[in-house]
Coordinates of C-alpha atoms in Angstrom, one line a residue:
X16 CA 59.3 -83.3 36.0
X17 CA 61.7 -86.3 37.3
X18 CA 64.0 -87.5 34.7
X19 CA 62.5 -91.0 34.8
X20 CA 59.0 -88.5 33.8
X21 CA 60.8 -87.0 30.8
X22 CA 62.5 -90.7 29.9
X23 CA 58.9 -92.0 29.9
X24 CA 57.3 -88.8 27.9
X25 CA 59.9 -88.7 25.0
X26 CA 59.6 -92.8 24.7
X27 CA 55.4 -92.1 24.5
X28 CA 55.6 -89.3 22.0
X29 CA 58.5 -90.9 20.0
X30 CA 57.2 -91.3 16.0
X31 CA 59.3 -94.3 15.2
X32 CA 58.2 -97.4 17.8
X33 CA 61.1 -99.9 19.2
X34 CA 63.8 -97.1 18.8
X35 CA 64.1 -96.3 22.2
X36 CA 65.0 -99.3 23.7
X37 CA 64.4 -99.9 27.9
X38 CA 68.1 -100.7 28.0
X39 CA 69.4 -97.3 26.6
X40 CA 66.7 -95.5 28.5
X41 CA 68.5 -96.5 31.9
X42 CA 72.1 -95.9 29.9
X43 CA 72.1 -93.2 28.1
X44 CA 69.1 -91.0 28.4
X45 CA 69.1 -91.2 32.1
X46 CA 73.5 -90.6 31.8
X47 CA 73.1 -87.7 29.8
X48 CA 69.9 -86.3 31.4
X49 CA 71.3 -86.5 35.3
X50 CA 74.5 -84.5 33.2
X51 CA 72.9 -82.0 32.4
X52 CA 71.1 -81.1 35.8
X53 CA 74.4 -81.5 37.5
X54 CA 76.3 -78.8 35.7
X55 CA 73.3 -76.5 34.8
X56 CA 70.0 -74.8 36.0
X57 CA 66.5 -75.6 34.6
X58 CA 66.4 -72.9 31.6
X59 CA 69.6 -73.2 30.1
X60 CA 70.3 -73.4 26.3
X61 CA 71.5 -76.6 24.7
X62 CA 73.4 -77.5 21.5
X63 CA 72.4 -80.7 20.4
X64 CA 74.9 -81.1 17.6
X65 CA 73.9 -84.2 15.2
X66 CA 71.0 -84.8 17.4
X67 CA 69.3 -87.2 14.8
X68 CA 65.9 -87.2 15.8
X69 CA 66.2 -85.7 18.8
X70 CA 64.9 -88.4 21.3
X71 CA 67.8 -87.3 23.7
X72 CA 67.2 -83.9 22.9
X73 CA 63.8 -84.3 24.0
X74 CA 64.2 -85.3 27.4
X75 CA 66.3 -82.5 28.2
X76 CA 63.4 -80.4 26.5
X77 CA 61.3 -81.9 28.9
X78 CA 63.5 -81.8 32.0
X79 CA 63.3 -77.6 31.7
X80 CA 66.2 -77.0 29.4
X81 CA 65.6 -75.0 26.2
X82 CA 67.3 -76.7 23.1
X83 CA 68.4 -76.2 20.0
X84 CA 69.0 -78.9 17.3
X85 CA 71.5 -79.6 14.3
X86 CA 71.1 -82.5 12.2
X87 CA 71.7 -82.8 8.3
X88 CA 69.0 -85.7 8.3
X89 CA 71.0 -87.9 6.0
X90 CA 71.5 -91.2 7.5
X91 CA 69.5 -94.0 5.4
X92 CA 66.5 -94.6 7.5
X93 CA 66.2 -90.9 7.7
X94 CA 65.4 -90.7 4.0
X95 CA 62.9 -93.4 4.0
X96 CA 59.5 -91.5 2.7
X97 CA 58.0 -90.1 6.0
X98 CA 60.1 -90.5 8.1
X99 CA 62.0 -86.5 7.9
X100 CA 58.5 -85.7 8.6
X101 CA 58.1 -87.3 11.2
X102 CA 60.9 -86.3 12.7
X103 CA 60.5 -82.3 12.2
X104 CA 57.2 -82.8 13.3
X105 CA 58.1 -84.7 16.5
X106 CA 60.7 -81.7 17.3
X107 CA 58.3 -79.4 17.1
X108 CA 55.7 -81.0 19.0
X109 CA 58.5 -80.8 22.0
X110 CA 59.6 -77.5 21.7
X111 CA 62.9 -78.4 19.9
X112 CA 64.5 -75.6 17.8
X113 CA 65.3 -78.2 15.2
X114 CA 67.9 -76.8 12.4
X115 CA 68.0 -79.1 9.0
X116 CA 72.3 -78.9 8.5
X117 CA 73.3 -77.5 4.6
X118 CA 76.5 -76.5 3.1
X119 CA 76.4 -73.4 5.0
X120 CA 77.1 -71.8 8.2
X121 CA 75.3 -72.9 11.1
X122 CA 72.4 -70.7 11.9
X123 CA 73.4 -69.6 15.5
X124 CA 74.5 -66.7 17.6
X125 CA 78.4 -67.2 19.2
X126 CA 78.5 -67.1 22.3
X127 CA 74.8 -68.1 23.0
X128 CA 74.7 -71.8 24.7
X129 CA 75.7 -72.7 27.9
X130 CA 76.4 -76.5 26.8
X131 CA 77.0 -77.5 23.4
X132 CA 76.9 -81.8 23.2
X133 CA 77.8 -84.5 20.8
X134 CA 76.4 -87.7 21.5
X135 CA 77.5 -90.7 19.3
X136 CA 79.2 -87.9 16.7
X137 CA 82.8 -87.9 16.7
X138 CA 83.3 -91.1 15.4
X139 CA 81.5 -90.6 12.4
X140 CA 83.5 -88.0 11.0
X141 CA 86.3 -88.7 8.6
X142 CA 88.5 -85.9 9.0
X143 CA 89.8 -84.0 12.6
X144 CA 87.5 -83.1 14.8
X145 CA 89.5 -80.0 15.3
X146 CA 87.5 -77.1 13.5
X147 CA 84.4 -78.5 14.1
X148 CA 84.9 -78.4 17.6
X149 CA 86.4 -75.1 17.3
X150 CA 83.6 -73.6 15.3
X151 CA 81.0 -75.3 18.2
X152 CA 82.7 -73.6 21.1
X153 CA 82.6 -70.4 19.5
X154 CA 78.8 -70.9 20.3
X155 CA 79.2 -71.2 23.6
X156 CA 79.2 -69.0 26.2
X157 CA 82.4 -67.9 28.5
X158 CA 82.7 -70.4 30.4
X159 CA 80.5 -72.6 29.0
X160 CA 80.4 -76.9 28.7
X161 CA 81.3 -79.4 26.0
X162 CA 79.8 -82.1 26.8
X163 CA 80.5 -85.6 24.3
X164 CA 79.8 -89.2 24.4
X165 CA 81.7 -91.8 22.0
X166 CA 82.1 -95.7 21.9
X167 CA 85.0 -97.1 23.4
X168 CA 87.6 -98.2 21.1
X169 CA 89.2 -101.2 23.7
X170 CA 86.1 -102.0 25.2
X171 CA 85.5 -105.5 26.8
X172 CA 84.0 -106.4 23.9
X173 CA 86.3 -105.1 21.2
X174 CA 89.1 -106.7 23.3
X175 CA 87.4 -110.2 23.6
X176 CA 86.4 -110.0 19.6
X177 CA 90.4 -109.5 18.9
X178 CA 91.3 -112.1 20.8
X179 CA 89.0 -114.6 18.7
X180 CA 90.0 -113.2 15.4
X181 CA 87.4 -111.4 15.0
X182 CA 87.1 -107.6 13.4
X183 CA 87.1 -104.1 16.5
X184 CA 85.4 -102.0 13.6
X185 CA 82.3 -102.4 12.1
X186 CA 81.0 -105.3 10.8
X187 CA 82.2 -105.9 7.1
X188 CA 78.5 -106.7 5.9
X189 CA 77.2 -103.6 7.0
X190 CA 79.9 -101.6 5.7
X191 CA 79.8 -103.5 2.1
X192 CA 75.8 -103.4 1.5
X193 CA 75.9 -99.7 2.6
X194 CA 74.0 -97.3 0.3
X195 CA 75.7 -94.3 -0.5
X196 CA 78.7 -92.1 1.5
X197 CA 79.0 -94.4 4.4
X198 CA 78.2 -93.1 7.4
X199 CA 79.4 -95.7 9.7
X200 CA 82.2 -95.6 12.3
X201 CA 85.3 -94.2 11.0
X202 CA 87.6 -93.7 14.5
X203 CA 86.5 -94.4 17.9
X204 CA 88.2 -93.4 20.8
X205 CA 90.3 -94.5 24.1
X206 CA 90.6 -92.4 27.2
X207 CA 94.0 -90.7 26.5
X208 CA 91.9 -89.3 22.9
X209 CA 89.7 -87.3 25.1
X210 CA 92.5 -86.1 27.8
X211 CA 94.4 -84.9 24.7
X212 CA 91.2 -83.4 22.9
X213 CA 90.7 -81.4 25.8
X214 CA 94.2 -80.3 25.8
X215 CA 94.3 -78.9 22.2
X216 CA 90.5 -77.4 22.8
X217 CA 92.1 -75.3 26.0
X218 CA 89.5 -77.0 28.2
X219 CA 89.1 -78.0 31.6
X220 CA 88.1 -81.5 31.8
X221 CA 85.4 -81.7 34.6
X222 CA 84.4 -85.4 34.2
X223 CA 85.5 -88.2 32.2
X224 CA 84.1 -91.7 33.1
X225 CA 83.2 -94.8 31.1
X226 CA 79.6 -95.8 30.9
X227 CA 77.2 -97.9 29.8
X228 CA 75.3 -96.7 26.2
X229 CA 75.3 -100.0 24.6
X230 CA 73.5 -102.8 26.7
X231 CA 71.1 -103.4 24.1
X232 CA 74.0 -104.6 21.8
X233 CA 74.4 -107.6 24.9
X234 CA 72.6 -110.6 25.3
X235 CA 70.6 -110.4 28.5
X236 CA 72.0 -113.0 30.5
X237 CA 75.8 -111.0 29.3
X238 CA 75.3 -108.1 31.2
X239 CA 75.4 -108.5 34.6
X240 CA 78.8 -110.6 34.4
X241 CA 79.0 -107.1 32.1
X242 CA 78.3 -104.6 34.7
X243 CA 80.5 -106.8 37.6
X244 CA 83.6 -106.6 35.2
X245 CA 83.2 -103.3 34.4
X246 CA 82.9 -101.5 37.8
X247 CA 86.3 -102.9 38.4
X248 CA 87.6 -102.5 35.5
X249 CA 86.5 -99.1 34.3
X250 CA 87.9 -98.3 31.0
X251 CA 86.3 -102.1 29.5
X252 CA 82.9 -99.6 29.5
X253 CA 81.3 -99.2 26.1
X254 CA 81.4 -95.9 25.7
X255 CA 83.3 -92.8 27.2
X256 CA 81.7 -89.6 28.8
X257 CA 83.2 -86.2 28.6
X258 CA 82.3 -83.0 30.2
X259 CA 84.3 -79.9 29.5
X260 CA 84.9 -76.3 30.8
X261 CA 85.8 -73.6 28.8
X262 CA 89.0 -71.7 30.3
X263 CA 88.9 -68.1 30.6
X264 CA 89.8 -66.5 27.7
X265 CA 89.1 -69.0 25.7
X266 CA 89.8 -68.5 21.9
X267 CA 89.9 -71.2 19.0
X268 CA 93.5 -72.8 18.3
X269 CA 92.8 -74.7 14.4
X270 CA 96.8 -74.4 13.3
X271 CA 99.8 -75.0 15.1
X272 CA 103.4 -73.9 13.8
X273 CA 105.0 -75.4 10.8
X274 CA 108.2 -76.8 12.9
X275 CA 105.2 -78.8 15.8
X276 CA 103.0 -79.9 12.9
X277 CA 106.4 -81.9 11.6
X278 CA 107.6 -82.7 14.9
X279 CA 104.1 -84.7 15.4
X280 CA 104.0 -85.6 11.9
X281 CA 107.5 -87.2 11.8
X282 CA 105.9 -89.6 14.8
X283 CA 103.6 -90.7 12.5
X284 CA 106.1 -92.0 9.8
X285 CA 110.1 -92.5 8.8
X286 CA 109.9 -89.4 6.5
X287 CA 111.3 -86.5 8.0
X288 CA 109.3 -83.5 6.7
X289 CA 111.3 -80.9 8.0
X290 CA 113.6 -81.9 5.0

């Protein structure tokens, strides 16, 4: 099956009609499905960790890869009556292994995936990053790929709305009217984030590009001025792509010694907490 085969199959079988929009079928599905065949074979395992309802992870279903899921389900349109369902029921229509997050431990073997992705994650989460990704490498296999997507914090867009006045995070009427924990944006990232997570995660960065995951949120007539700009100017993409090696003998790193932690701390503030 072609990629643009699998694009086409996971839009058809999709429960929830307009959510897979033509725009972010040639961004990000077709980004993170030609990923995926270029750094692993047809019958490989894949983490999809906070796959939501697992319309990317079903094109990689599709495409020959066998994949796992991890989503707690709890975003607001998730909990709409039906629609949990719908999306259990789509996963297992595809062949997902689809595993509802809890308080717990998450349900799989170390060691056992040969990519573990985050698409759209990071920059939900209010704390570090730091044992979550730790804790999600442990699944994978020597050797194996992290492979992560985020928005862009200085994007063309984000730099043009600061010029104007206007707000870089989310907008203030979404935030306010949100029901519940608010599970919106909380820190997107620049370039030098990744390079540096990569560096704390004892990873070999492979690929790290801007790309295009947002045209939808562009007026048509926006984007090809969009796209010109932006294959010049690189880092004014929307979002940021990250793929990831494993070093050999990998092993998770979630403290660092009390006299570093200050030494970056004091950077952060006048207080000198080696005191």
């Amino acid at each position: 099956m072609t990629v643009d085969e699998a694009i086409r199959r996971a839009v058809e079988e999709f429960p929830f009609e307009g959510y897979i929009l033509p725009e972010i079928a040639k961004g990000a599905y077709l980004n993170i499905a030609n990923i995926a065949l270029r750094y692993l074979q047809p019958g490989s395992t894949i983490l999809d960790f906070g796959s939501g309802p697992c319309d990317k992870t079903a094109v990689l279903q599709f495409l020959g890869f066998h994949c796992s899921a991890y989503d707690d389900l709890q975003d607001y349109w998730h909990q709409i009556e039906g629609n949990r369902e719908k999306i259990l029921s789509f996963a297992k229509k595809c062949g997902i292994d689809f595993k509802q997050a809890d308080a717990g431990m998450m349900p799989f073997d170390k060691n056992s995936f040969d990519m573990v992705m985050l698409h759209d994650v990071l920059e939900h989460l209010h704390d570090s990053p730091r044992d979550l990704l730790n804790d999600l490498l442990e699944l994978a296999k020597p050797n194996g790929l992290l492979f992560v997507t985020v928005p862009n914090a200085v994007n063309i867009k984000r730099r043009i709305d600061v010029l104007f006045g206007k707000t870089n995070m989310p907008r203030f009427q979404g935030y306010y009217w949100y029901p519940g924990t608010w599970r919106g944006h909380i820190r997107e990232y620049v370039r030098n984030d990744l390079v540096e997570l990569s560096e704390y995660l004892n990873l070999e960065v492979l690929e790290l590009r801007g790309c295009d995951h947002m045209l939808d949120k562009l007026h048509s007539s926006l984007r090809p001025v969009y796209l010109l700009l932006t294959s010049i100017f690189r880092e004014w993409k929307d979002s940021w792509l990250l793929v990831a090696r494993k070093r050999g003998g990998w092993s998770a790193k979630k403290t660092l010694p009390q006299n570093e932690l200050f030494r970056i701390l004091g950077k952060m503030t006048a207080y000198d907490y080696a005191k």
